mmCIF file of N, CA, C and O in Angstrom:
data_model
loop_
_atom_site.group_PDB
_atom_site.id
_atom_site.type_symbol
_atom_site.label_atom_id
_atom_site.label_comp_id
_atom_site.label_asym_id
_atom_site.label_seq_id
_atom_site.Cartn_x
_atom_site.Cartn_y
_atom_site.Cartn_z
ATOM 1 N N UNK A 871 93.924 74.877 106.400
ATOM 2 C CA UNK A 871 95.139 74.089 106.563
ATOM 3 C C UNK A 871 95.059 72.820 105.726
ATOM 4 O O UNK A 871 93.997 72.245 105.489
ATOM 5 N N UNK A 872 96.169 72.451 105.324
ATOM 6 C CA UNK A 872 95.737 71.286 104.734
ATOM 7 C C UNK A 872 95.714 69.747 105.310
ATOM 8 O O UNK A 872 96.451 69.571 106.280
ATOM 9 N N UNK A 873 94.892 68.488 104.799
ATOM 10 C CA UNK A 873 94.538 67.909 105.539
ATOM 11 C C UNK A 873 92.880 67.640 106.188
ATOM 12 O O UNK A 873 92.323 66.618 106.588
ATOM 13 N N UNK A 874 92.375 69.237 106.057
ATOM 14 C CA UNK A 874 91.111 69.168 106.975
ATOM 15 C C UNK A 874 89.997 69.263 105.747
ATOM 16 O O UNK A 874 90.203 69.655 104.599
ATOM 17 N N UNK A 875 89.005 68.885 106.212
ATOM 18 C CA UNK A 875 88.028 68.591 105.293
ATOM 19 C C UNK A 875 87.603 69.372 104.561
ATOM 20 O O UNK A 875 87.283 68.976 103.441
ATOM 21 N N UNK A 876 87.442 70.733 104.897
ATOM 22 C CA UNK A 876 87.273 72.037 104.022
ATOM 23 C C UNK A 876 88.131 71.590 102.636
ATOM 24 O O UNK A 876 87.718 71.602 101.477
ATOM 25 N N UNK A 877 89.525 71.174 103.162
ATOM 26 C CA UNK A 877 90.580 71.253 101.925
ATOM 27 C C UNK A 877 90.689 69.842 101.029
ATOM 28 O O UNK A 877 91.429 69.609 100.073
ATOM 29 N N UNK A 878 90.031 69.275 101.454
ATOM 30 C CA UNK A 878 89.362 68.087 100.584
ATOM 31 C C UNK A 878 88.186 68.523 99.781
ATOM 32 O O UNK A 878 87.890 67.931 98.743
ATOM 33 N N UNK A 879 87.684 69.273 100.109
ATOM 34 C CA UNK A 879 86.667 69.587 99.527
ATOM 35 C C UNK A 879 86.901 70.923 98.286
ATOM 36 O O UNK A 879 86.058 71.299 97.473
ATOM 37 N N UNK A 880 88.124 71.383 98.442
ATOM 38 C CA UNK A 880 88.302 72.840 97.556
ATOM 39 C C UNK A 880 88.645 72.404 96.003
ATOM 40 O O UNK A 880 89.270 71.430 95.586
ATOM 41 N N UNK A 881 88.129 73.274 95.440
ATOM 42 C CA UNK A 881 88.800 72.571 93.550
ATOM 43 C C UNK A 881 90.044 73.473 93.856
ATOM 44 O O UNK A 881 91.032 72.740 93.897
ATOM 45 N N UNK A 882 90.294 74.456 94.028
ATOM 46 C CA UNK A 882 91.690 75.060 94.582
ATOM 47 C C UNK A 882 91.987 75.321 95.311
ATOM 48 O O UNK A 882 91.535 76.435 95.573
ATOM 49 N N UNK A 883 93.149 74.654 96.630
ATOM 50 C CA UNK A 883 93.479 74.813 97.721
ATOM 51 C C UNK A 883 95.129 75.873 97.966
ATOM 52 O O UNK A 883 96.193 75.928 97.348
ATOM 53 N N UNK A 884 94.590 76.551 99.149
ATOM 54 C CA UNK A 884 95.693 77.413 98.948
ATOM 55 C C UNK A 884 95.907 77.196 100.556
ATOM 56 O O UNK A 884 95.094 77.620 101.377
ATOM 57 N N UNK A 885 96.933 76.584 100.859
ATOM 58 C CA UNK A 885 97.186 75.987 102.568
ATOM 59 C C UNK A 885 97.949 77.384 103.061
ATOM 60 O O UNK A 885 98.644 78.158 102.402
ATOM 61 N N UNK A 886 97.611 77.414 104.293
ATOM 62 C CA UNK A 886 98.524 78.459 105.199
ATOM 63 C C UNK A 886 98.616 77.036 106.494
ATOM 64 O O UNK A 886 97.798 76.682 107.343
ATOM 65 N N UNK A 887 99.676 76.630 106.218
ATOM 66 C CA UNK A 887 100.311 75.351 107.882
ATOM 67 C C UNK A 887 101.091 76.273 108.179
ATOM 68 O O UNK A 887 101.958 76.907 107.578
ATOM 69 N N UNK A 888 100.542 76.269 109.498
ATOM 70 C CA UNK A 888 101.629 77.014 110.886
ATOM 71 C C UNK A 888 101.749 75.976 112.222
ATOM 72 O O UNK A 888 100.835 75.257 112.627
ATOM 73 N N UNK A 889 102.678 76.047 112.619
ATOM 74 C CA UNK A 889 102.833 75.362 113.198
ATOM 75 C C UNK A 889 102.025 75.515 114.562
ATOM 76 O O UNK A 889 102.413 76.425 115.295
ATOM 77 N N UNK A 890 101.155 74.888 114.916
ATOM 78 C CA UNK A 890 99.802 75.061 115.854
ATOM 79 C C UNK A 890 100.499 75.335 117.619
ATOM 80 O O UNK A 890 99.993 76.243 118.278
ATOM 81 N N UNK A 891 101.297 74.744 118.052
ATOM 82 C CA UNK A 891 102.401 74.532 119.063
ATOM 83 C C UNK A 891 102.804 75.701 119.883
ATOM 84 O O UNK A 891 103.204 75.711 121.047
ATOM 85 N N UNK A 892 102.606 76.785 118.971
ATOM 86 C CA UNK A 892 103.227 77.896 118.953
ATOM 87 C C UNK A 892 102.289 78.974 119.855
ATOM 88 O O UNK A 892 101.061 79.041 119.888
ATOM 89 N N UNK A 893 103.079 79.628 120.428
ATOM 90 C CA UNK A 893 101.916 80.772 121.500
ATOM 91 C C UNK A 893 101.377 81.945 120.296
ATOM 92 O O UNK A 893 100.282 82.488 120.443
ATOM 93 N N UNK A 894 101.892 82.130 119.607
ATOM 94 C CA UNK A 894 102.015 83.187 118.347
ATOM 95 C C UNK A 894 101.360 82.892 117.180
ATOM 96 O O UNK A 894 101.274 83.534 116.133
ATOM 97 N N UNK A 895 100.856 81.700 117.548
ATOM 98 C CA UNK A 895 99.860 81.140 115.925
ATOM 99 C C UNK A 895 99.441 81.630 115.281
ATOM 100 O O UNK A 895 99.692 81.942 114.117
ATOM 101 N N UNK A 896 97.794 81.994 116.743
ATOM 102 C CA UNK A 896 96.737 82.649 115.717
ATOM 103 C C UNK A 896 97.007 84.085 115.371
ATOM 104 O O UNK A 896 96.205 84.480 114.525
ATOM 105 N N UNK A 897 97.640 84.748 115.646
ATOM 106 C CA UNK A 897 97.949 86.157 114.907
ATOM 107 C C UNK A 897 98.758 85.720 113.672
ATOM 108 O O UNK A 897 98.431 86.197 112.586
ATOM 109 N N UNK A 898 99.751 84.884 113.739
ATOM 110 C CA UNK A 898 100.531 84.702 113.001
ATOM 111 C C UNK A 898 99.596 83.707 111.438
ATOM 112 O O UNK A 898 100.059 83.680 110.298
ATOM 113 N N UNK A 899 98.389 83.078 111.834
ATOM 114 C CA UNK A 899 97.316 82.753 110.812
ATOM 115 C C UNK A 899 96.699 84.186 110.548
ATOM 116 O O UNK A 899 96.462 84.486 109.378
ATOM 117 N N UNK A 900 96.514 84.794 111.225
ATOM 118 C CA UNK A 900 95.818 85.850 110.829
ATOM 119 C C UNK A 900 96.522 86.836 109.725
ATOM 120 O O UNK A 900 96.013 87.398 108.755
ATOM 121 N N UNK A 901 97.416 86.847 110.046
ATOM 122 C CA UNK A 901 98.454 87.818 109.213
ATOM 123 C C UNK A 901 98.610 86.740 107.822
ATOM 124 O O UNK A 901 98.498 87.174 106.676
ATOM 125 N N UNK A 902 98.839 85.527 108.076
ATOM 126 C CA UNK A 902 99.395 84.809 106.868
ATOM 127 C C UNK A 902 97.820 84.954 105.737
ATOM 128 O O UNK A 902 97.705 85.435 104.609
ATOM 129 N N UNK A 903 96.914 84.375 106.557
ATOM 130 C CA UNK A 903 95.310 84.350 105.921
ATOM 131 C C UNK A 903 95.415 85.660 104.788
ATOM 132 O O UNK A 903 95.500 85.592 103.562
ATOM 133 N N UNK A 904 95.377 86.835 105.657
ATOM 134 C CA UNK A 904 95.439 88.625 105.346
ATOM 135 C C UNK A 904 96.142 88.322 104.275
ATOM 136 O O UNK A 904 95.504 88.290 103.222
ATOM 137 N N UNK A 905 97.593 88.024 104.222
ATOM 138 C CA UNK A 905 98.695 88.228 103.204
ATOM 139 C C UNK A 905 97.936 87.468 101.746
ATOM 140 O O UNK A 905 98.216 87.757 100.583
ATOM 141 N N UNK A 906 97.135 86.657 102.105
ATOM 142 C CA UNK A 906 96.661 85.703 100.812
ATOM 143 C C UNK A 906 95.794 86.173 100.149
ATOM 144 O O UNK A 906 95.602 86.117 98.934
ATOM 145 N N UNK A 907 94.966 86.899 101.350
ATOM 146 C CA UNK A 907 93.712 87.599 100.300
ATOM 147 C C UNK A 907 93.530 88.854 99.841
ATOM 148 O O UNK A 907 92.787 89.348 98.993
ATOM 149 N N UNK A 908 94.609 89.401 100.795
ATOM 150 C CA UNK A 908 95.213 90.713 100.029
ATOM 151 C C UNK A 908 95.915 90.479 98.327
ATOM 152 O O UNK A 908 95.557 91.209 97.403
ATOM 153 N N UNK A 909 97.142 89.131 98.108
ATOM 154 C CA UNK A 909 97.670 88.848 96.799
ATOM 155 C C UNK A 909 96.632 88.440 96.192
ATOM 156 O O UNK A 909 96.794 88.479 94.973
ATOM 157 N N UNK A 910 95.492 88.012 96.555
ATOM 158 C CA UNK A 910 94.560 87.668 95.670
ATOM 159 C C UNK A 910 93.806 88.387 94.617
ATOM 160 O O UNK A 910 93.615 88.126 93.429
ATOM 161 N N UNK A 911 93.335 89.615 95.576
ATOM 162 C CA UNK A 911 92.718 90.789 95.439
ATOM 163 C C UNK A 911 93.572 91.447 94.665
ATOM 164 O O UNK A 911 92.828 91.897 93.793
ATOM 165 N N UNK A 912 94.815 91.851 94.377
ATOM 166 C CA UNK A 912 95.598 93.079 94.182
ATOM 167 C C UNK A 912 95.844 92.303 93.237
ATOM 168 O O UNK A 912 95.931 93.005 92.230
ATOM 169 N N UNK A 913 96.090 90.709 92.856
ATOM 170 C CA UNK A 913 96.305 89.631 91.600
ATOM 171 C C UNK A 913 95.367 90.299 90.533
ATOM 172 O O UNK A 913 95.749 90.987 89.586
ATOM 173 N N UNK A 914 93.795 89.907 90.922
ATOM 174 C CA UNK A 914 92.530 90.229 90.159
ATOM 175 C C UNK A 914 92.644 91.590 90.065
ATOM 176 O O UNK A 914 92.207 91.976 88.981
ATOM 177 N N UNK A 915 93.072 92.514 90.790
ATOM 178 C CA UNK A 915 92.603 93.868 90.203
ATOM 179 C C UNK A 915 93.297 94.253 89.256
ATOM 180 O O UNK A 915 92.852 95.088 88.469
ATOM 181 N N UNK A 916 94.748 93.641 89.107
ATOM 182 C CA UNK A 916 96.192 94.288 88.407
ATOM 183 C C UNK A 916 95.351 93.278 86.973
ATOM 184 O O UNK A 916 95.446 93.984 85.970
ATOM 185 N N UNK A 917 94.718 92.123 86.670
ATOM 186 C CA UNK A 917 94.416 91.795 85.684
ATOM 187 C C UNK A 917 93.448 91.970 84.874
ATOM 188 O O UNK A 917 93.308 91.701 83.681
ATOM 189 N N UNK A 918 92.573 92.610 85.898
ATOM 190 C CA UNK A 918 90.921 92.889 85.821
ATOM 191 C C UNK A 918 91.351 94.467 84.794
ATOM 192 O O UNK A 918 92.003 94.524 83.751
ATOM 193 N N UNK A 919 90.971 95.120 85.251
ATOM 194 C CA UNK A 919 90.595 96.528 84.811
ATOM 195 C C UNK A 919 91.304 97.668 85.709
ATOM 196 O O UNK A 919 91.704 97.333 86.824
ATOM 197 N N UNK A 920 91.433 98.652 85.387
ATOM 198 C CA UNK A 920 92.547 99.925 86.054
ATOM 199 C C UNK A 920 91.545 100.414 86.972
ATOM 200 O O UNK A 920 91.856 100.627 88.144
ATOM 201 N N UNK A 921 89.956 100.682 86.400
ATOM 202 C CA UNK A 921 88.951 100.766 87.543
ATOM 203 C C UNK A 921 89.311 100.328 88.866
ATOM 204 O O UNK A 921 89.481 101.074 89.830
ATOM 205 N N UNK A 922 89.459 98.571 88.851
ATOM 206 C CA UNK A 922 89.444 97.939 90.288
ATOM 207 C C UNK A 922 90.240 98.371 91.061
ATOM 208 O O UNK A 922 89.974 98.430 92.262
ATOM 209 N N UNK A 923 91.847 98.930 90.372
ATOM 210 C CA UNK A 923 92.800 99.123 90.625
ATOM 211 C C UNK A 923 92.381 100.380 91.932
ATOM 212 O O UNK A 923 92.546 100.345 93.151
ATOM 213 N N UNK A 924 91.737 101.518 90.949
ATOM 214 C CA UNK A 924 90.902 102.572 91.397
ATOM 215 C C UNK A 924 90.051 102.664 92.992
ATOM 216 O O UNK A 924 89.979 103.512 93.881
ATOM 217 N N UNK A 925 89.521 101.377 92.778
ATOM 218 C CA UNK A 925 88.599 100.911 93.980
ATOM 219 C C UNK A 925 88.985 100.641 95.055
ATOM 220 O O UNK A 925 88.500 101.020 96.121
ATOM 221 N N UNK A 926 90.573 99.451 94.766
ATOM 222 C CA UNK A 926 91.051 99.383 95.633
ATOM 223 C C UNK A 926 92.090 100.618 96.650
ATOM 224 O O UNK A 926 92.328 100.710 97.855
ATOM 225 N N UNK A 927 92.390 101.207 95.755
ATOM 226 C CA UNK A 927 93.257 102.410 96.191
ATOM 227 C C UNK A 927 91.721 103.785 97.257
ATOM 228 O O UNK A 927 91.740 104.841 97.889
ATOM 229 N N UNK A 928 91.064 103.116 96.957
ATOM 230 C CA UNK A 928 89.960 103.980 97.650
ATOM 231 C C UNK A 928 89.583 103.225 98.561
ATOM 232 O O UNK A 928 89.008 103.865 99.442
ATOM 233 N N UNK A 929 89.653 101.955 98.793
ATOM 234 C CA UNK A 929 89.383 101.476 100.041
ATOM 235 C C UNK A 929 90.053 101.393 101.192
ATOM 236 O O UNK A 929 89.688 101.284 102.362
ATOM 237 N N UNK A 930 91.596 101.496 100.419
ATOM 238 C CA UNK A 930 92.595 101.397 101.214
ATOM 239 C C UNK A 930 92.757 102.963 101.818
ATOM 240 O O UNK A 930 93.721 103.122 102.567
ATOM 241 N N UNK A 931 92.372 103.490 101.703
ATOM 242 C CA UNK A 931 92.307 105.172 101.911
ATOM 243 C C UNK A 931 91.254 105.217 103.203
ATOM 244 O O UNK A 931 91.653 105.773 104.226
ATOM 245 N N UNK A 932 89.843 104.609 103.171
ATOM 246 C CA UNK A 932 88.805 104.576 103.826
ATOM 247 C C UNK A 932 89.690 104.051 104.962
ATOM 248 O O UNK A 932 89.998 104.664 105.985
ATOM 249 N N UNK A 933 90.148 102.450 104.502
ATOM 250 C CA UNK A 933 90.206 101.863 105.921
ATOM 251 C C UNK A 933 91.848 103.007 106.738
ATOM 252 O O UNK A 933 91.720 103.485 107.865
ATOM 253 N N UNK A 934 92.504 103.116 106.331
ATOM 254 C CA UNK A 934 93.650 103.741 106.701
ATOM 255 C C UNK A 934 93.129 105.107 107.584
ATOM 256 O O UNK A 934 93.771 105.415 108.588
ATOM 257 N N UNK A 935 92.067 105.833 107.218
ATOM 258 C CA UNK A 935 91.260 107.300 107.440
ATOM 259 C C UNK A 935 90.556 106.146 108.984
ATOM 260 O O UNK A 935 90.933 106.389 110.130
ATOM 261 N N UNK A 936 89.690 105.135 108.723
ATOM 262 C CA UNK A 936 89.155 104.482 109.828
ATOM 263 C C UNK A 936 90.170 104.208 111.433
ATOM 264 O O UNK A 936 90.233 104.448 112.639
ATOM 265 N N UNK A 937 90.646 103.706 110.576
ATOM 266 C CA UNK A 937 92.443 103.207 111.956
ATOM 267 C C UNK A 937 92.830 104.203 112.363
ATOM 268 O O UNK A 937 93.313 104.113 113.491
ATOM 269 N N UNK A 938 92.835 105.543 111.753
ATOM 270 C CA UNK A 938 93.899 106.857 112.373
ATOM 271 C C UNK A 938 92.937 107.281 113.751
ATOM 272 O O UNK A 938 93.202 107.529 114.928
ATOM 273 N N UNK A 939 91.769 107.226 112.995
ATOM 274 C CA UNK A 939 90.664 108.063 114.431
ATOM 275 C C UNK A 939 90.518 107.260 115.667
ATOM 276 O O UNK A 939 89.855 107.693 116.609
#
């Protein structure tokens, strides 16, 4: 969040503020967190190499095969 010392401390800060107040927060951090490091990931792979691309489409397979059972 920003504000807290972690984020003083980052050379690149990427804030998720939710409004803390809320009964629905921490899922609702959780999901926002997820959403960031998922664009992060899928950012680097789409720039990286078609491989990663590869990797990721195989992980996402694993975990999806994990959740069904």
């Amino acid at each position: 969040a920003s504000g807290t010392p972690l984020a003083s401390l980052s050379d690149i800060h990427l804030a998720v503020d939710l409004d803390e107040g809320d009964q629905l927060a921490p899922i609702k951090a959780r999901i926002a967190h997820s959403a960031v490091v998922d664009t992060i990931a899928i950012g680097l792979a789409v720039r990286c190499k078609p491989e990663y691309l590869e990797r990721l489409r195989q992980a996402n397979i694993l975990l999806a095969d994990s959740f069904e059972h």
